[in-house]
Amino acid sequence: MRVSDVLASKGSDAIFTIRPEASIRELLDALAERNVGAMVVSDDGESMIGIVSERDVVRKLRDVDNARDVTVASIMTTDVQVAAPDDSFRSLMEAMTEHRVRHIPVLDDGRLVGVLSIGDAVKHRMEQLEFERDQLNKYVSGG
């Protein structure tokens, strides 16, 4: 199983990005409106500069006196774990676990083609296990 399989099963190909010069208010509004925990930071919606998550907001703004003056660029993560469509599902899960990240952008030749969350990965794995169970039950029952 490949990362591209998880992207295909996700049910949506929407990629939410935000500009590096966006305000924290814009970021918070965008996260809430889209009901997502992270957004890729991009100038053009196709390339990736970084990623900004709810964790970044909490950890990097807690000691800031006036968060309204802060931009996304000042709190984003630039050392981003990424995946390629041909990477294995296992390597995706290992990267999420080892680096303790919940969102991994998927890049194809440097172009952003998707973002996978830990929730997407777990959902895909559960569907896979249910399919395998159903196939086994058919085999065992002779159907």
Short mmCIF file of C-alpha atoms in Angstrom, two decimals:
data_model
loop_
_atom_site.label_atom_id
_atom_site.label_comp_id
_atom_site.label_asym_id
_atom_site.label_seq_id
_atom_site.Cartn_x
_atom_site.Cartn_y
_atom_site.Cartn_z
CA MET A 1 0.00 0.00 0.00
CA ARG A 2 1.24 3.45 -0.96
CA VAL A 3 0.69 7.02 0.22
CA SER A 4 -1.21 7.61 -3.04
CA ASP A 5 -3.74 4.94 -1.96
CA VAL A 6 -4.40 6.80 1.29
CA LEU A 7 -4.78 10.09 -0.60
CA ALA A 8 -7.26 8.45 -2.99
CA SER A 9 -9.32 6.97 -0.15
CA LYS A 10 -9.44 10.26 1.73
CA GLY A 11 -12.57 11.41 -0.08
CA SER A 12 -11.32 14.95 -0.64
CA ASP A 13 -8.45 16.37 -2.60
CA ALA A 14 -8.69 19.78 -0.92
CA ILE A 15 -5.34 21.21 0.16
CA PHE A 16 -5.56 24.10 2.58
CA THR A 17 -2.69 26.57 2.45
CA ILE A 18 -1.96 29.90 4.05
CA ARG A 19 0.47 32.65 3.12
CA PRO A 20 3.52 33.21 5.33
CA GLU A 21 2.60 36.88 5.85
CA ALA A 22 -0.91 36.00 7.07
CA SER A 23 -1.78 37.12 10.57
CA ILE A 24 -2.40 34.75 13.45
CA ARG A 25 -6.05 35.88 13.40
CA GLU A 26 -6.30 34.76 9.74
CA LEU A 27 -4.68 31.46 10.66
CA LEU A 28 -7.04 30.81 13.57
CA ASP A 29 -10.06 31.70 11.42
CA ALA A 30 -8.89 29.41 8.60
CA LEU A 31 -8.19 26.46 10.93
CA ALA A 32 -11.61 26.83 12.54
CA GLU A 33 -13.55 27.37 9.29
CA ARG A 34 -11.96 24.37 7.61
CA ASN A 35 -11.98 22.22 10.74
CA VAL A 36 -8.33 21.21 10.29
CA GLY A 37 -5.40 21.05 12.67
CA ALA A 38 -2.70 22.29 10.31
CA MET A 39 -2.17 24.20 7.10
CA VAL A 40 0.68 24.17 4.62
CA VAL A 41 2.42 27.52 4.35
CA SER A 42 2.74 28.47 0.69
CA ASP A 43 3.07 31.56 -1.50
CA ASP A 44 1.41 29.98 -4.50
CA GLY A 45 -0.66 27.02 -3.25
CA GLU A 46 1.63 24.53 -5.01
CA SER A 47 5.01 24.84 -3.32
CA MET A 48 5.67 24.41 0.38
CA ILE A 49 7.54 26.84 2.61
CA GLY A 50 6.53 25.19 5.87
CA ILE A 51 3.58 23.96 7.88
CA VAL A 52 1.72 25.55 10.78
CA SER A 53 -0.35 23.57 13.24
CA GLU A 54 -2.41 24.06 16.35
CA ARG A 55 0.64 22.85 18.27
CA ASP A 56 2.72 25.66 16.77
CA VAL A 57 0.11 28.18 17.88
CA VAL A 58 0.03 26.86 21.45
CA ARG A 59 3.75 26.34 21.91
CA LYS A 60 5.10 29.40 20.12
CA LEU A 61 2.56 32.02 21.15
CA ARG A 62 2.13 31.29 24.82
CA ASP A 63 4.76 33.84 25.90
CA VAL A 64 3.99 36.44 23.24
CA ASP A 65 2.43 39.63 24.61
CA ASN A 66 0.58 40.68 21.47
CA ALA A 67 -0.10 37.69 19.25
CA ARG A 68 -1.98 39.92 16.80
CA ASP A 69 1.37 41.33 15.64
CA VAL A 70 2.79 37.90 14.82
CA THR A 71 2.71 36.36 11.34
CA VAL A 72 2.40 32.74 10.32
CA ALA A 73 6.02 32.84 9.09
CA SER A 74 7.25 33.52 12.61
CA ILE A 75 5.63 30.41 14.12
CA MET A 76 5.59 27.90 11.26
CA THR A 77 7.68 24.76 11.22
CA THR A 78 10.19 24.74 8.37
CA ASP A 79 11.80 21.34 9.02
CA VAL A 80 8.79 19.47 7.68
CA GLN A 81 8.38 15.72 7.37
CA VAL A 82 7.05 15.03 3.88
CA ALA A 83 6.00 12.03 1.84
CA ALA A 84 5.85 11.21 -1.85
CA PRO A 85 2.89 9.46 -3.50
CA ASP A 86 5.01 6.34 -4.11
CA ASP A 87 6.20 6.07 -0.50
CA SER A 88 4.88 3.13 1.48
CA PHE A 89 2.05 3.55 3.94
CA ARG A 90 4.33 2.01 6.54
CA SER A 91 6.99 4.71 6.04
CA LEU A 92 4.28 7.38 6.42
CA MET A 93 3.16 5.90 9.74
CA GLU A 94 6.76 5.49 10.92
CA ALA A 95 7.52 9.15 10.14
CA MET A 96 4.42 10.31 12.02
CA THR A 97 5.33 8.16 15.02
CA GLU A 98 9.07 8.82 15.10
CA HIS A 99 8.79 12.58 14.62
CA ARG A 100 5.58 12.96 16.63
CA VAL A 101 3.74 14.82 13.87
CA ARG A 102 0.08 14.62 13.00
CA HIS A 103 0.19 16.06 9.48
CA ILE A 104 2.45 15.20 6.56
CA PRO A 105 2.37 17.09 3.26
CA VAL A 106 2.63 14.93 0.16
CA LEU A 107 4.90 16.32 -2.55
CA ASP A 108 5.31 15.08 -6.11
CA ASP A 109 8.38 16.61 -7.77
CA GLY A 110 8.26 19.47 -5.27
CA ARG A 111 4.59 20.20 -6.00
CA LEU A 112 2.06 19.88 -3.19
CA VAL A 113 -0.48 17.15 -4.03
CA GLY A 114 -2.05 16.52 -0.64
CA VAL A 115 -1.80 16.51 3.12
CA LEU A 116 -2.36 13.42 5.24
CA SER A 117 -3.30 13.55 8.88
CA ILE A 118 -2.94 10.82 11.45
CA GLY A 119 -6.74 10.57 11.30
CA ASP A 120 -6.61 9.90 7.54
CA ALA A 121 -4.02 7.18 8.09
CA VAL A 122 -5.94 5.50 10.91
CA LYS A 123 -9.21 5.63 8.94
CA HIS A 124 -7.52 4.06 5.92
CA ARG A 125 -5.97 1.31 8.04
CA MET A 126 -9.31 0.56 9.73
CA GLU A 127 -11.01 0.26 6.32
CA GLN A 128 -8.25 -2.08 5.20
CA LEU A 129 -8.64 -4.26 8.30
CA GLU A 130 -12.42 -4.38 7.88
CA PHE A 131 -12.03 -5.45 4.26
CA GLU A 132 -9.59 -8.19 5.26
CA ARG A 133 -11.97 -9.36 8.00
CA ASP A 134 -14.89 -9.48 5.57
CA GLN A 135 -12.83 -11.45 3.07
CA LEU A 136 -11.79 -13.92 5.75
CA ASN A 137 -15.38 -14.32 6.93
CA LYS A 138 -16.48 -15.06 3.35
CA TYR A 139 -13.73 -17.63 2.99
CA VAL A 140 -14.49 -19.30 6.32
CA SER A 141 -18.25 -19.40 5.67
CA GLY A 142 -17.70 -20.79 2.17
CA GLY A 143 -19.24 -17.73 0.51
#
